[in-house]
């Protein structure tokens, strides 16, 4: 923590730490919170009905993620909770052929989950019921959800789709002033930020001051503005210093569209999403607060777990 915060100007360090402590009370997902949510999911009658054991014995837990380890990690944790709550192991599930569960830690743009499930739909049975269970969703996933519904219709299959989440955060451009992600109200007078913006084809979409978002994650708008300004400056510096970041790794977090970045402050006990500001997770030469496991590293790890060498 000390090494990370020392990378910021001395005059703002205490304020940054104070506000992050406040925000992470809402957005940091500990293992204990994850277990509590999964326990609620397993026992809810709206999902499992009256005979919970029979439901989970028949349900199929998907492991279809095309990139990363988040799904396999969440499924593993789910297995622990399932054994404690219902008395059955992961190996005891999957005896039916009509109910499927897709587990993951979060939906940011939603495109990763969409791609995973579009591939699954091609081989899915019909009729089927698909439950997508994540810890956090962002409202901007409406496009990916719509595309997924189109893929189901195009397949000609009958697949009933349900969504379950612990927390929903606002990130739509149309709701910028009520957003729960970092959206600066102005561009700081900083040469690296100015250089980054100068290379953008369109001017950044800025937030009007005065709000702390729908979920009220921030202690105040001035405290929010401090994070937005300092993380934007740090992100621009990281981009200028690092030769390894692609164009979509923007100062305030991964985003395919040309913006200042996604700006999410959701972090879990197992990893930090790349949709969070670079200042939280980027490495060499920056020192990260939350060292991040990349999808590429996760892919290699999974190959070795399966007993396959990535080099043939």
mmCIF file of N, CA and C in Angstrom, residues 187-237:
data_model
loop_
_atom_site.group_PDB
_atom_site.id
_atom_site.type_symbol
_atom_site.label_atom_id
_atom_site.label_comp_id
_atom_site.label_asym_id
_atom_site.label_seq_id
_atom_site.Cartn_x
_atom_site.Cartn_y
_atom_site.Cartn_z
ATOM 1 N N UNK A 187 -10.985 18.018 -17.675
ATOM 2 C CA UNK A 187 -9.657 17.463 -17.928
ATOM 3 C C UNK A 187 -8.625 18.245 -17.128
ATOM 4 N N UNK A 188 -7.792 17.561 -16.350
ATOM 5 C CA UNK A 188 -6.790 18.278 -15.551
ATOM 6 C C UNK A 188 -5.720 18.908 -16.443
ATOM 7 N N UNK A 189 -5.115 19.937 -15.924
ATOM 8 C CA UNK A 189 -4.018 20.588 -16.642
ATOM 9 C C UNK A 189 -2.759 19.744 -16.435
ATOM 10 N N UNK A 190 -2.622 18.760 -17.290
ATOM 11 C CA UNK A 190 -1.526 17.805 -17.165
ATOM 12 C C UNK A 190 -1.042 17.474 -18.574
ATOM 13 N N UNK A 191 0.239 17.604 -18.864
ATOM 14 C CA UNK A 191 0.720 17.417 -20.238
ATOM 15 C C UNK A 191 0.462 16.026 -20.801
ATOM 16 N N UNK A 192 0.533 14.995 -19.984
ATOM 17 C CA UNK A 192 0.312 13.638 -20.480
ATOM 18 C C UNK A 192 -1.168 13.385 -20.775
ATOM 19 N N UNK A 193 -2.049 13.927 -19.936
ATOM 20 C CA UNK A 193 -3.489 13.828 -20.210
ATOM 21 C C UNK A 193 -3.808 14.607 -21.481
ATOM 22 N N UNK A 194 -3.257 15.792 -21.591
ATOM 23 C CA UNK A 194 -3.505 16.619 -22.777
ATOM 24 C C UNK A 194 -3.023 15.926 -24.044
ATOM 25 N N UNK A 195 -1.878 15.255 -23.966
ATOM 26 C CA UNK A 195 -1.349 14.541 -25.133
ATOM 27 C C UNK A 195 -2.237 13.362 -25.497
ATOM 28 N N UNK A 196 -2.754 12.658 -24.474
ATOM 29 C CA UNK A 196 -3.637 11.511 -24.739
ATOM 30 C C UNK A 196 -4.928 11.968 -25.415
ATOM 31 N N UNK A 197 -5.520 13.033 -24.869
ATOM 32 C CA UNK A 197 -6.784 13.547 -25.409
ATOM 33 C C UNK A 197 -6.581 14.102 -26.813
ATOM 34 N N UNK A 198 -5.450 14.704 -27.043
ATOM 35 C CA UNK A 198 -5.149 15.273 -28.361
ATOM 36 C C UNK A 198 -5.180 14.207 -29.444
ATOM 37 N N UNK A 199 -4.822 12.984 -29.094
ATOM 38 C CA UNK A 199 -4.797 11.887 -30.068
ATOM 39 C C UNK A 199 -6.138 11.181 -30.222
ATOM 40 N N UNK A 200 -7.138 11.604 -29.435
ATOM 41 C CA UNK A 200 -8.466 11.019 -29.562
ATOM 42 C C UNK A 200 -9.211 11.670 -30.729
ATOM 43 N N UNK A 201 -9.972 10.874 -31.450
ATOM 44 C CA UNK A 201 -10.721 11.416 -32.590
ATOM 45 C C UNK A 201 -11.886 12.286 -32.141
ATOM 46 N N UNK A 202 -12.467 11.944 -30.990
ATOM 47 C CA UNK A 202 -13.612 12.689 -30.473
ATOM 48 C C UNK A 202 -13.300 13.190 -29.067
ATOM 49 N N UNK A 203 -13.841 14.330 -28.726
ATOM 50 C CA UNK A 203 -13.621 14.886 -27.401
ATOM 51 C C UNK A 203 -14.255 13.983 -26.339
ATOM 52 N N UNK A 204 -13.629 13.838 -25.185
ATOM 53 C CA UNK A 204 -14.185 12.984 -24.129
ATOM 54 C C UNK A 204 -15.545 13.491 -23.648
ATOM 55 N N UNK A 205 -16.405 12.549 -23.313
ATOM 56 C CA UNK A 205 -17.720 12.879 -22.762
ATOM 57 C C UNK A 205 -17.545 13.063 -21.258
ATOM 58 N N UNK A 206 -17.809 14.263 -20.755
ATOM 59 C CA UNK A 206 -17.549 14.586 -19.360
ATOM 60 C C UNK A 206 -18.839 14.623 -18.535
ATOM 61 N N UNK A 207 -18.666 14.415 -17.247
ATOM 62 C CA UNK A 207 -19.777 14.416 -16.295
ATOM 63 C C UNK A 207 -20.021 15.826 -15.771
ATOM 64 N N UNK A 208 -21.279 16.157 -15.490
ATOM 65 C CA UNK A 208 -21.594 17.399 -14.800
ATOM 66 C C UNK A 208 -21.360 17.200 -13.304
ATOM 67 N N UNK A 209 -20.797 18.194 -12.625
ATOM 68 C CA UNK A 209 -20.497 18.033 -11.194
ATOM 69 C C UNK A 209 -21.759 17.961 -10.338
ATOM 70 N N UNK A 210 -21.574 17.403 -9.133
ATOM 71 C CA UNK A 210 -22.655 17.441 -8.157
ATOM 72 C C UNK A 210 -23.239 16.107 -7.763
ATOM 73 N N UNK A 211 -22.815 15.007 -8.385
ATOM 74 C CA UNK A 211 -23.438 13.726 -8.084
ATOM 75 C C UNK A 211 -22.464 12.683 -7.567
ATOM 76 N N UNK A 212 -23.001 11.745 -6.780
ATOM 77 C CA UNK A 212 -22.197 10.627 -6.270
ATOM 78 C C UNK A 212 -22.685 9.297 -6.829
ATOM 79 N N UNK A 213 -23.581 9.357 -7.847
ATOM 80 C CA UNK A 213 -24.023 8.140 -8.508
ATOM 81 C C UNK A 213 -25.248 7.506 -7.891
ATOM 82 N N UNK A 214 -25.896 6.631 -8.676
ATOM 83 C CA UNK A 214 -27.108 5.976 -8.203
ATOM 84 C C UNK A 214 -26.854 5.105 -6.980
ATOM 85 N N UNK A 215 -25.739 4.379 -6.976
ATOM 86 C CA UNK A 215 -25.428 3.478 -5.867
ATOM 87 C C UNK A 215 -24.784 4.204 -4.692
ATOM 88 N N UNK A 216 -24.499 5.496 -4.848
ATOM 89 C CA UNK A 216 -23.906 6.327 -3.795
ATOM 90 C C UNK A 216 -22.637 5.697 -3.223
ATOM 91 N N UNK A 217 -21.738 5.329 -4.127
ATOM 92 C CA UNK A 217 -20.484 4.704 -3.714
ATOM 93 C C UNK A 217 -19.513 5.695 -3.103
ATOM 94 N N UNK A 218 -19.605 6.955 -3.530
ATOM 95 C CA UNK A 218 -18.613 7.949 -3.151
ATOM 96 C C UNK A 218 -19.087 8.739 -1.928
ATOM 97 N N UNK A 219 -18.135 9.197 -1.141
ATOM 98 C CA UNK A 219 -18.492 9.930 0.077
ATOM 99 C C UNK A 219 -18.999 11.328 -0.243
ATOM 100 N N UNK A 220 -18.516 11.912 -1.334
ATOM 101 C CA UNK A 220 -18.938 13.242 -1.772
ATOM 102 C C UNK A 220 -18.479 13.437 -3.204
ATOM 103 N N UNK A 221 -19.038 14.434 -3.880
ATOM 104 C CA UNK A 221 -18.593 14.692 -5.246
ATOM 105 C C UNK A 221 -17.154 15.208 -5.284
ATOM 106 N N UNK A 222 -16.722 16.099 -4.381
ATOM 107 C CA UNK A 222 -15.314 16.517 -4.399
ATOM 108 C C UNK A 222 -14.350 15.344 -4.222
ATOM 109 N N UNK A 223 -14.706 14.405 -3.347
ATOM 110 C CA UNK A 223 -13.840 13.242 -3.140
ATOM 111 C C UNK A 223 -13.822 12.365 -4.389
ATOM 112 N N UNK A 224 -14.963 12.244 -5.039
ATOM 113 C CA UNK A 224 -15.037 11.500 -6.301
ATOM 114 C C UNK A 224 -14.177 12.180 -7.365
ATOM 115 N N UNK A 225 -14.302 13.500 -7.471
ATOM 116 C CA UNK A 225 -13.528 14.241 -8.464
ATOM 117 C C UNK A 225 -12.026 14.044 -8.253
ATOM 118 N N UNK A 226 -11.606 13.949 -6.992
ATOM 119 C CA UNK A 226 -10.198 13.732 -6.704
ATOM 120 C C UNK A 226 -9.722 12.407 -7.305
ATOM 121 N N UNK A 227 -10.499 11.329 -7.091
ATOM 122 C CA UNK A 227 -10.130 10.034 -7.668
ATOM 123 C C UNK A 227 -10.112 10.105 -9.193
ATOM 124 N N UNK A 228 -11.129 10.742 -9.758
ATOM 125 C CA UNK A 228 -11.206 10.841 -11.219
ATOM 126 C C UNK A 228 -9.993 11.572 -11.791
ATOM 127 N N UNK A 229 -9.627 12.668 -11.159
ATOM 128 C CA UNK A 229 -8.498 13.478 -11.647
ATOM 129 C C UNK A 229 -7.172 12.753 -11.472
ATOM 130 N N UNK A 230 -6.934 12.243 -10.269
ATOM 131 C CA UNK A 230 -5.634 11.635 -9.980
ATOM 132 C C UNK A 230 -5.447 10.308 -10.716
ATOM 133 N N UNK A 231 -6.513 9.523 -10.859
ATOM 134 C CA UNK A 231 -6.390 8.265 -11.587
ATOM 135 C C UNK A 231 -6.256 8.501 -13.092
ATOM 136 N N UNK A 232 -6.868 9.575 -13.591
ATOM 137 C CA UNK A 232 -6.707 9.911 -15.003
ATOM 138 C C UNK A 232 -5.258 10.333 -15.275
ATOM 139 N N UNK A 233 -4.709 11.169 -14.410
ATOM 140 C CA UNK A 233 -3.317 11.594 -14.566
ATOM 141 C C UNK A 233 -2.360 10.407 -14.459
ATOM 142 N N UNK A 234 -2.594 9.558 -13.475
ATOM 143 C CA UNK A 234 -1.732 8.383 -13.300
ATOM 144 C C UNK A 234 -1.853 7.453 -14.504
ATOM 145 N N UNK A 235 -3.084 7.280 -14.995
ATOM 146 C CA UNK A 235 -3.298 6.404 -16.143
ATOM 147 C C UNK A 235 -2.609 6.901 -17.395
ATOM 148 N N UNK A 236 -2.642 8.196 -17.600
ATOM 149 C CA UNK A 236 -1.955 8.771 -18.767
ATOM 150 C C UNK A 236 -0.448 8.578 -18.640
ATOM 151 N N UNK A 237 0.065 8.707 -17.424
ATOM 152 C CA UNK A 237 1.500 8.494 -17.197
ATOM 153 C C UNK A 237 1.873 7.036 -17.438
#
